[in-house]
mmCIF file of C-alpha atoms in Angstrom:
data_model
loop_
_atom_site.group_PDB
_atom_site.id
_atom_site.type_symbol
_atom_site.label_atom_id
_atom_site.label_comp_id
_atom_site.label_asym_id
_atom_site.label_seq_id
_atom_site.Cartn_x
_atom_site.Cartn_y
_atom_site.Cartn_z
ATOM 1 C CA MET G 1 -0.419 -9.369 -8.020
ATOM 2 C CA ARG G 2 0.882 -12.502 -6.329
ATOM 3 C CA ARG G 3 3.867 -10.550 -5.042
ATOM 4 C CA LEU G 4 1.603 -8.457 -2.837
ATOM 5 C CA LEU G 5 0.223 -11.293 -0.836
ATOM 6 C CA ILE G 6 3.272 -12.477 0.964
ATOM 7 C CA ALA G 7 3.563 -9.644 3.395
ATOM 8 C CA ILE G 8 1.740 -6.488 2.456
ATOM 9 C CA ALA G 9 -0.972 -7.164 5.008
ATOM 10 C CA LEU G 10 0.563 -10.005 6.975
ATOM 11 C CA PHE G 11 2.970 -7.836 8.894
ATOM 12 C CA SER G 12 3.305 -6.230 12.282
ATOM 13 C CA GLY G 13 -0.188 -4.772 12.400
ATOM 14 C CA LEU G 14 -1.560 -8.304 12.578
ATOM 15 C CA THR G 15 -0.335 -9.339 16.003
ATOM 16 C CA LEU G 16 -3.654 -10.352 17.558
ATOM 17 C CA GLN G 17 -4.939 -11.012 21.014
ATOM 18 C CA ALA G 18 -7.501 -13.437 19.624
ATOM 19 C CA ARG G 19 -9.155 -16.552 20.956
ATOM 20 C CA LYS G 20 -7.647 -18.837 18.330
ATOM 21 C CA TRP G 21 -4.435 -17.085 17.333
ATOM 22 C CA THR G 22 -1.506 -16.304 19.588
ATOM 23 C CA PRO G 23 1.125 -13.810 18.409
ATOM 24 C CA ASP G 24 3.537 -16.697 17.822
ATOM 25 C CA GLU G 25 0.991 -18.484 15.651
ATOM 26 C CA VAL G 26 0.453 -15.352 13.576
ATOM 27 C CA LYS G 27 4.214 -14.943 13.195
ATOM 28 C CA ASP G 28 4.486 -18.565 12.099
ATOM 29 C CA VAL G 29 1.999 -17.986 9.278
ATOM 30 C CA ILE G 30 3.885 -14.871 8.195
ATOM 31 C CA ARG G 31 7.218 -16.683 8.314
ATOM 32 C CA LYS G 32 6.008 -19.641 6.253
ATOM 33 C CA VAL G 33 4.395 -17.533 3.531
ATOM 34 C CA ASN G 34 7.304 -15.127 3.264
ATOM 35 C CA THR G 35 9.904 -17.896 3.255
ATOM 36 C CA TYR G 36 8.053 -19.660 0.444
ATOM 37 C CA TRP G 37 8.063 -16.501 -1.643
ATOM 38 C CA GLN G 38 11.723 -15.703 -1.146
ATOM 39 C CA THR G 39 12.785 -19.296 -1.750
ATOM 40 C CA ASN G 40 10.926 -19.533 -5.042
ATOM 41 C CA ASN G 41 11.422 -16.044 -6.519
ATOM 42 C CA PRO G 42 14.629 -14.147 -7.252
ATOM 43 C CA ALA G 43 15.272 -10.840 -5.535
ATOM 44 C CA GLU G 44 16.930 -9.458 -8.666
ATOM 45 C CA VAL G 45 13.868 -7.966 -10.363
ATOM 46 C CA ARG G 46 12.832 -4.425 -11.305
ATOM 47 C CA SER G 47 11.769 -1.747 -8.837
ATOM 48 C CA PHE G 48 8.322 -1.106 -10.346
ATOM 49 C CA TRP G 49 5.266 -1.475 -8.089
ATOM 50 C CA ASP G 50 4.691 -5.151 -8.885
ATOM 51 C CA ASN G 51 7.828 -6.014 -6.941
ATOM 52 C CA ALA G 52 8.211 -2.929 -4.753
ATOM 53 C CA ALA G 53 4.851 -3.374 -3.010
ATOM 54 C CA TYR G 54 6.052 -6.744 -1.729
ATOM 55 C CA HIS G 55 9.142 -5.186 -0.178
ATOM 56 C CA THR G 56 7.109 -2.662 1.824
ATOM 57 C CA GLY G 57 5.593 -5.706 3.526
ATOM 58 C CA ASN G 58 8.853 -7.602 3.778
ATOM 59 C CA MET G 59 10.418 -4.748 5.732
ATOM 60 C CA GLU G 60 7.613 -4.957 8.279
ATOM 61 C CA VAL G 61 8.091 -8.713 8.470
ATOM 62 C CA TYR G 62 11.747 -8.128 9.293
ATOM 63 C CA LYS G 63 10.842 -5.651 12.039
ATOM 64 C CA LEU G 64 8.453 -8.204 13.527
ATOM 65 C CA ILE G 65 10.473 -11.415 13.134
ATOM 66 C CA GLN G 66 14.084 -10.131 12.998
ATOM 67 C CA ASP G 67 15.104 -12.727 10.400
ATOM 68 C CA GLN G 68 18.275 -11.482 8.692
ATOM 69 C CA HIS G 69 17.660 -13.655 5.618
ATOM 70 C CA MET G 70 14.409 -11.787 4.985
ATOM 71 C CA LEU G 71 16.154 -8.437 5.305
ATOM 72 C CA ASP G 72 18.952 -9.568 2.979
ATOM 73 C CA TYR G 73 16.361 -10.309 0.295
ATOM 74 C CA SER G 74 15.272 -6.651 0.213
ATOM 75 C CA ILE G 75 18.873 -5.455 0.299
ATOM 76 C CA ARG G 76 19.685 -7.603 -2.740
ATOM 77 C CA TRP G 77 16.664 -6.191 -4.562
ATOM 78 C CA ALA G 78 17.604 -2.597 -3.742
ATOM 79 C CA GLU G 79 21.218 -3.094 -4.796
ATOM 80 C CA HIS G 80 20.118 -4.760 -8.032
ATOM 81 C CA ASN G 81 18.129 -1.597 -8.816
ATOM 82 C CA GLN G 82 20.947 0.722 -7.688
ATOM 83 C CA TRP G 83 18.580 2.270 -5.123
ATOM 84 C CA LYS G 84 16.508 3.847 -7.896
ATOM 85 C CA GLY G 85 13.046 3.732 -9.378
ATOM 86 C CA ALA G 86 12.796 4.944 -12.975
ATOM 87 C CA THR G 87 16.269 5.995 -14.057
ATOM 88 C CA GLU G 88 15.886 8.905 -16.519
ATOM 89 C CA ALA G 89 18.388 11.559 -15.405
ATOM 90 C CA ASP G 90 16.928 14.684 -17.052
ATOM 91 C CA PRO G 91 14.039 16.177 -15.024
ATOM 92 C CA ALA G 92 12.763 17.890 -18.162
ATOM 93 C CA LYS G 93 11.833 14.444 -19.465
ATOM 94 C CA TRP G 94 10.106 13.135 -16.322
ATOM 95 C CA LYS G 95 6.439 12.055 -16.775
ATOM 96 C CA TYR G 96 3.464 11.042 -14.637
ATOM 97 C CA LYS G 97 0.169 12.022 -16.279
ATOM 98 C CA ASN G 98 -0.669 8.596 -17.655
ATOM 99 C CA TYR G 99 0.379 5.012 -17.066
ATOM 100 C CA GLY G 100 3.966 4.267 -17.998
ATOM 101 C CA GLU G 101 6.559 1.606 -17.257
ATOM 102 C CA ASP G 102 9.364 3.282 -19.219
ATOM 103 C CA GLN G 103 12.330 4.870 -17.487
ATOM 104 C CA ASP G 104 11.135 8.430 -18.122
ATOM 105 C CA TYR G 105 8.051 7.959 -15.879
ATOM 106 C CA VAL G 106 10.061 9.069 -12.880
ATOM 107 C CA LEU G 107 7.166 10.989 -11.309
ATOM 108 C CA PHE G 108 4.662 8.170 -11.805
ATOM 109 C CA GLY G 109 3.836 6.697 -8.407
ATOM 110 C CA ASP G 110 4.379 3.086 -9.429
ATOM 111 C CA TRP G 111 8.078 3.925 -9.823
ATOM 112 C CA GLN G 112 8.223 5.728 -6.458
ATOM 113 C CA ILE G 113 6.982 3.073 -4.028
ATOM 114 C CA CYS G 114 10.490 1.564 -3.998
ATOM 115 C CA PHE G 115 11.626 4.622 -2.040
ATOM 116 C CA GLN G 116 9.658 3.408 0.984
ATOM 117 C CA THR G 117 11.925 0.388 1.279
ATOM 118 C CA TYR G 118 15.102 2.279 0.456
ATOM 119 C CA ILE G 119 14.361 4.727 3.280
ATOM 120 C CA ASP G 120 13.597 1.859 5.664
ATOM 121 C CA LEU G 121 16.904 0.212 4.764
ATOM 122 C CA TYR G 122 18.725 3.512 5.202
ATOM 123 C CA ASN G 123 17.257 3.885 8.683
ATOM 124 C CA LEU G 124 18.705 0.485 9.611
ATOM 125 C CA SER G 125 22.156 1.250 8.215
ATOM 126 C CA LYS G 126 23.024 4.786 7.148
ATOM 127 C CA ASP G 127 24.519 5.217 3.684
ATOM 128 C CA GLU G 128 23.569 8.234 1.578
ATOM 129 C CA LYS G 129 23.548 6.246 -1.679
ATOM 130 C CA LYS G 130 20.409 4.466 -0.460
ATOM 131 C CA ILE G 131 18.337 7.640 -0.394
ATOM 132 C CA ALA G 132 20.064 9.855 -2.967
ATOM 133 C CA ARG G 133 17.600 9.122 -5.779
ATOM 134 C CA ALA G 134 14.619 9.280 -3.423
ATOM 135 C CA LYS G 135 15.695 12.751 -2.321
ATOM 136 C CA GLU G 136 16.274 13.900 -5.888
ATOM 137 C CA VAL G 137 12.884 12.741 -7.142
ATOM 138 C CA MET G 138 10.734 13.548 -4.139
ATOM 139 C CA ASP G 139 12.362 16.963 -3.651
ATOM 140 C CA TYR G 140 11.469 17.791 -7.235
ATOM 141 C CA GLU G 141 7.883 16.658 -6.720
ATOM 142 C CA ALA G 142 7.448 18.416 -3.379
ATOM 143 C CA ASP G 143 8.801 21.673 -4.803
ATOM 144 C CA SER G 144 6.730 21.527 -7.984
ATOM 145 C CA GLU G 145 3.520 23.488 -8.532
ATOM 146 C CA ALA G 146 1.648 20.443 -9.819
ATOM 147 C CA HIS G 147 -0.649 18.620 -7.420
ATOM 148 C CA ASP G 148 -2.328 16.114 -9.757
ATOM 149 C CA TYR G 149 0.215 13.327 -9.311
ATOM 150 C CA TRP G 150 -2.145 10.778 -7.703
ATOM 151 C CA TRP G 151 -4.896 10.153 -10.200
ATOM 152 C CA TRP G 152 -5.532 6.437 -9.487
ATOM 153 C CA ALA G 153 -6.311 4.803 -6.139
ATOM 154 C CA ASP G 154 -3.174 2.664 -6.013
ATOM 155 C CA ALA G 155 -1.006 5.785 -5.957
ATOM 156 C CA LEU G 156 -2.077 6.592 -2.429
ATOM 157 C CA TYR G 157 -0.344 3.449 -1.172
ATOM 158 C CA MET G 158 2.578 3.850 -3.537
ATOM 159 C CA VAL G 159 3.503 7.436 -2.648
ATOM 160 C CA MET G 160 1.720 8.843 0.413
ATOM 161 C CA PRO G 161 3.947 6.819 2.780
ATOM 162 C CA VAL G 162 6.997 8.007 0.836
ATOM 163 C CA MET G 163 6.003 11.565 1.693
ATOM 164 C CA THR G 164 5.715 10.890 5.415
ATOM 165 C CA LYS G 165 8.947 8.885 5.419
ATOM 166 C CA MET G 166 10.710 11.751 3.645
ATOM 167 C CA TYR G 167 9.388 14.132 6.287
ATOM 168 C CA LYS G 168 10.732 11.938 9.076
ATOM 169 C CA LEU G 169 14.015 11.583 7.230
ATOM 170 C CA THR G 170 14.590 15.296 6.610
ATOM 171 C CA GLY G 171 12.286 17.164 8.999
ATOM 172 C CA ASP G 172 11.123 19.260 6.030
ATOM 173 C CA THR G 173 7.389 20.011 6.197
ATOM 174 C CA LYS G 174 7.158 20.544 2.440
ATOM 175 C CA TYR G 175 6.506 16.819 2.083
ATOM 176 C CA LEU G 176 3.474 17.045 4.347
ATOM 177 C CA ARG G 177 2.242 20.088 2.460
ATOM 178 C CA LYS G 178 2.556 18.291 -0.871
ATOM 179 C CA LEU G 179 0.908 15.170 0.550
ATOM 180 C CA TYR G 180 -2.130 17.214 1.537
ATOM 181 C CA GLU G 181 -2.298 19.045 -1.797
ATOM 182 C CA ASN G 182 -2.092 15.760 -3.681
ATOM 183 C CA ILE G 183 -4.744 14.000 -1.588
ATOM 184 C CA LEU G 184 -7.161 16.888 -2.089
ATOM 185 C CA TYR G 185 -6.778 16.380 -5.817
ATOM 186 C CA SER G 186 -7.225 12.601 -5.497
ATOM 187 C CA ASP G 187 -10.379 13.132 -3.445
ATOM 188 C CA SER G 188 -11.746 15.505 -6.056
ATOM 189 C CA ILE G 189 -11.701 12.860 -8.767
ATOM 190 C CA MET G 190 -12.048 9.533 -6.902
ATOM 191 C CA LEU G 191 -13.730 9.956 -3.508
ATOM 192 C CA ASP G 192 -17.461 9.217 -3.506
ATOM 193 C CA TYR G 193 -18.831 11.313 -0.651
ATOM 194 C CA GLU G 194 -22.113 9.398 -0.536
ATOM 195 C CA THR G 195 -20.435 6.068 0.315
ATOM 196 C CA SER G 196 -16.993 7.282 1.585
ATOM 197 C CA LEU G 197 -15.409 4.763 -0.824
ATOM 198 C CA TYR G 198 -12.837 5.426 -3.536
ATOM 199 C CA PHE G 199 -13.323 4.788 -7.248
ATOM 200 C CA ARG G 200 -10.322 3.184 -8.921
ATOM 201 C CA ASP G 201 -9.750 6.319 -11.079
ATOM 202 C CA GLY G 202 -11.716 8.893 -13.045
ATOM 203 C CA LYS G 203 -12.809 6.340 -15.633
ATOM 204 C CA TYR G 204 -14.768 4.366 -13.036
ATOM 205 C CA VAL G 205 -16.797 7.213 -11.525
ATOM 206 C CA TYR G 206 -20.553 6.655 -11.375
ATOM 207 C CA PRO G 207 -22.709 7.121 -13.430
ATOM 208 C CA MET G 208 -20.211 7.195 -16.293
ATOM 209 C CA HIS G 209 -19.245 3.665 -15.237
ATOM 210 C CA LYS G 210 -21.601 1.156 -13.593
ATOM 211 C CA THR G 211 -21.650 -2.518 -12.753
ATOM 212 C CA GLU G 212 -23.733 -4.722 -15.019
ATOM 213 C CA SER G 213 -26.679 -4.288 -12.645
ATOM 214 C CA GLY G 214 -26.318 -0.507 -12.623
ATOM 215 C CA LYS G 215 -24.578 -0.015 -9.283
ATOM 216 C CA LYS G 216 -21.513 1.984 -8.295
ATOM 217 C CA ASP G 217 -18.359 -0.046 -8.899
ATOM 218 C CA PHE G 218 -15.696 0.139 -6.194
ATOM 219 C CA TRP G 219 -12.661 -2.097 -6.657
ATOM 220 C CA ALA G 220 -11.743 -4.080 -3.538
ATOM 221 C CA ARG G 221 -8.002 -3.871 -4.051
ATOM 222 C CA GLY G 222 -8.227 -0.180 -4.924
ATOM 223 C CA ASP G 223 -9.987 0.689 -1.689
ATOM 224 C CA GLY G 224 -7.624 -1.728 0.062
ATOM 225 C CA TRP G 225 -4.692 0.312 -1.190
ATOM 226 C CA VAL G 226 -6.292 3.413 0.321
ATOM 227 C CA MET G 227 -7.035 1.684 3.638
ATOM 228 C CA ALA G 228 -3.458 0.471 4.011
ATOM 229 C CA ALA G 229 -2.017 3.774 2.801
ATOM 230 C CA PHE G 230 -3.701 5.805 5.507
ATOM 231 C CA ALA G 231 -2.631 3.352 8.191
ATOM 232 C CA LYS G 232 0.982 3.726 7.073
ATOM 233 C CA VAL G 233 0.695 7.500 6.845
ATOM 234 C CA LEU G 234 -0.874 7.862 10.289
ATOM 235 C CA LYS G 235 2.017 5.847 11.687
ATOM 236 C CA ASP G 236 4.454 8.568 10.602
ATOM 237 C CA LEU G 237 2.409 11.775 10.716
ATOM 238 C CA PRO G 238 3.450 14.051 13.582
ATOM 239 C CA LYS G 239 0.876 14.263 16.356
ATOM 240 C CA ASP G 240 0.608 18.020 15.962
ATOM 241 C CA TYR G 241 0.189 17.983 12.167
ATOM 242 C CA LYS G 242 -2.608 20.458 11.436
ATOM 243 C CA HIS G 243 -4.548 18.093 9.165
ATOM 244 C CA ARG G 244 -4.049 14.958 11.253
ATOM 245 C CA GLN G 245 -7.542 14.889 12.763
ATOM 246 C CA GLU G 246 -9.096 15.584 9.391
ATOM 247 C CA ILE G 247 -7.228 12.597 7.957
ATOM 248 C CA ILE G 248 -8.288 10.409 10.892
ATOM 249 C CA GLN G 249 -11.939 11.308 10.394
ATOM 250 C CA TYR G 250 -11.626 10.594 6.681
ATOM 251 C CA TYR G 251 -10.102 7.220 7.456
ATOM 252 C CA GLN G 252 -12.779 6.353 10.007
ATOM 253 C CA LYS G 253 -15.524 6.940 7.432
ATOM 254 C CA LEU G 254 -13.694 4.754 4.924
ATOM 255 C CA ALA G 255 -13.245 1.972 7.471
ATOM 256 C CA ALA G 256 -16.945 2.011 8.342
ATOM 257 C CA ALA G 257 -17.842 1.744 4.664
ATOM 258 C CA ILE G 258 -15.383 -1.104 4.149
ATOM 259 C CA VAL G 259 -16.659 -3.139 7.092
ATOM 260 C CA ALA G 260 -20.255 -2.701 5.954
ATOM 261 C CA CYS G 261 -19.585 -4.616 2.726
ATOM 262 C CA GLN G 262 -17.476 -7.481 4.125
ATOM 263 C CA GLN G 263 -18.747 -10.916 3.130
ATOM 264 C CA GLY G 264 -19.710 -13.524 5.717
ATOM 265 C CA GLU G 265 -16.625 -15.650 5.113
ATOM 266 C CA GLY G 266 -14.382 -12.674 5.888
ATOM 267 C CA TYR G 267 -13.300 -11.583 2.422
ATOM 268 C CA TRP G 268 -14.361 -8.657 0.228
ATOM 269 C CA THR G 269 -15.555 -9.271 -3.324
ATOM 270 C CA ARG G 270 -13.787 -7.541 -6.198
ATOM 271 C CA SER G 271 -16.670 -5.092 -6.650
ATOM 272 C CA LEU G 272 -17.382 -4.001 -3.094
ATOM 273 C CA LEU G 273 -21.045 -3.038 -3.321
ATOM 274 C CA ASP G 274 -22.074 -5.490 -6.034
ATOM 275 C CA PRO G 275 -20.844 -9.003 -5.197
ATOM 276 C CA GLU G 276 -22.556 -10.432 -8.290
ATOM 277 C CA GLN G 277 -20.425 -8.241 -10.580
ATOM 278 C CA ALA G 278 -17.449 -10.499 -9.833
ATOM 279 C CA PRO G 279 -18.551 -13.122 -7.311
ATOM 280 C CA GLY G 280 -16.336 -15.219 -5.104
ATOM 281 C CA ARG G 281 -13.334 -14.882 -2.832
ATOM 282 C CA GLU G 282 -10.638 -12.248 -3.397
ATOM 283 C CA THR G 283 -7.555 -12.055 -1.230
ATOM 284 C CA SER G 284 -5.523 -8.981 -2.181
ATOM 285 C CA GLY G 285 -8.157 -6.428 -1.194
ATOM 286 C CA THR G 286 -8.984 -8.498 1.873
ATOM 287 C CA ALA G 287 -5.353 -8.548 3.004
ATOM 288 C CA LEU G 288 -4.993 -4.792 2.599
ATOM 289 C CA ASN G 289 -8.249 -4.122 4.449
ATOM 290 C CA CYS G 290 -7.249 -6.514 7.224
ATOM 291 C CA TYR G 291 -3.951 -4.704 7.738
ATOM 292 C CA GLY G 292 -5.562 -1.269 7.639
ATOM 293 C CA LEU G 293 -8.204 -2.228 10.191
ATOM 294 C CA LEU G 294 -5.834 -3.979 12.576
ATOM 295 C CA TRP G 295 -3.149 -1.327 12.594
ATOM 296 C CA CYS G 296 -5.691 1.379 13.383
ATOM 297 C CA ILE G 297 -7.416 -0.715 16.061
ATOM 298 C CA ASN G 298 -4.064 -1.475 17.680
ATOM 299 C CA ASN G 299 -3.139 2.212 17.628
ATOM 300 C CA GLY G 300 -6.387 3.692 18.878
ATOM 301 C CA ILE G 301 -7.576 5.174 15.578
ATOM 302 C CA LEU G 302 -10.515 2.773 15.378
ATOM 303 C CA PRO G 303 -12.550 1.420 18.315
ATOM 304 C CA LYS G 304 -12.458 -2.263 19.227
ATOM 305 C CA THR G 305 -15.936 -2.684 17.777
ATOM 306 C CA TYR G 306 -14.062 -3.153 14.487
ATOM 307 C CA LEU G 307 -12.116 -6.111 15.826
ATOM 308 C CA PRO G 308 -14.654 -8.828 14.841
ATOM 309 C CA ALA G 309 -14.428 -7.740 11.180
ATOM 310 C CA ALA G 310 -10.630 -7.671 11.321
ATOM 311 C CA LYS G 311 -10.476 -11.098 12.985
ATOM 312 C CA LYS G 312 -12.855 -12.521 10.414
ATOM 313 C CA ALA G 313 -10.628 -11.187 7.610
ATOM 314 C CA TRP G 314 -7.530 -12.692 9.243
ATOM 315 C CA GLU G 315 -9.308 -16.027 9.685
ATOM 316 C CA TYR G 316 -10.092 -16.060 5.968
ATOM 317 C CA LEU G 317 -6.506 -15.172 5.062
ATOM 318 C CA ALA G 318 -4.895 -17.713 7.370
ATOM 319 C CA THR G 319 -7.236 -20.689 6.928
ATOM 320 C CA ILE G 320 -8.867 -20.379 3.484
ATOM 321 C CA ALA G 321 -6.629 -18.215 1.303
ATOM 322 C CA LEU G 322 -3.468 -19.821 2.702
ATOM 323 C CA GLN G 323 -2.712 -23.044 0.805
ATOM 324 C CA LYS G 324 -0.998 -26.174 2.067
ATOM 325 C CA ASN G 325 2.227 -25.309 0.230
ATOM 326 C CA ASN G 326 2.281 -21.830 1.880
ATOM 327 C CA THR G 327 1.181 -19.926 -1.206
ATOM 328 C CA VAL G 328 -1.801 -17.586 -0.980
ATOM 329 C CA GLY G 329 -4.812 -18.160 -3.217
ATOM 330 C CA TYR G 330 -7.896 -16.419 -4.616
ATOM 331 C CA VAL G 331 -5.968 -13.417 -5.895
ATOM 332 C CA GLN G 332 -7.305 -11.197 -8.665
ATOM 333 C CA PRO G 333 -4.532 -10.823 -11.276
ATOM 334 C CA ILE G 334 -3.083 -7.468 -12.262
#
């Protein structure tokens, strides 16, 4: 999980007009944290979510700071992985219906998040090899009859932005159609309409699963994934997309629910509605929520009444979670 914290929420959405933080000061925090990570961790690692989520943030850091060394780090990672996720060549063998790290889980979202960065790198410097595997895999998925690909909350961050990026890349609306079909399925098994929050997956749905005190159990990082996912998707959805307003309203309800359970110090506890289930600070969900709130405030999706909550989250991230050596603390492990 540590790989998420360098940039996944500390990127361009966080440029604040705040009393204490100038844009340059925010950029300085981002630069220090990201430089520490890249200096102390090799780029030559696999393209599964545990590394790929970091690179979605690193690309936004590059856009904000324009540091070529940071961009080179993602290029090295992509080249090491030959611009692929899972590598199984035969579509008849591709899997997704349960968790899998093997190379035949091509349709499993944790192997698809890498395509976000590959597409971003392609947009900076065109070369078809960068997006060949993304097109092969996502074309197959978009054309398939199945719509149950996203059965855990994380998948919304892993793959929804791939769909909108593929639409922008190709102009083909089938990616938007498949995105909507898939999110309807995800909602059917994970969205709690009473609270507007997302369960982690079908195993955590109330009342089958409860906290120790009998409450609904919503995972902070899981709902953080969803918050950040919709911010990224709204960035790329066409303004005239027929379901855009529906998605915005959905996101606004989620944001209201998230803000209502923020802790006084600015963080969110691991179990959103039951702080005593897993008490104390937690940074990964907080970072994702902070990004999701700030991007949507900055882009008119949320009103400025949400800004105090977003500022409080940033203050926690930048003054409590951030350590003297530029690492980020209080992170729930994978």
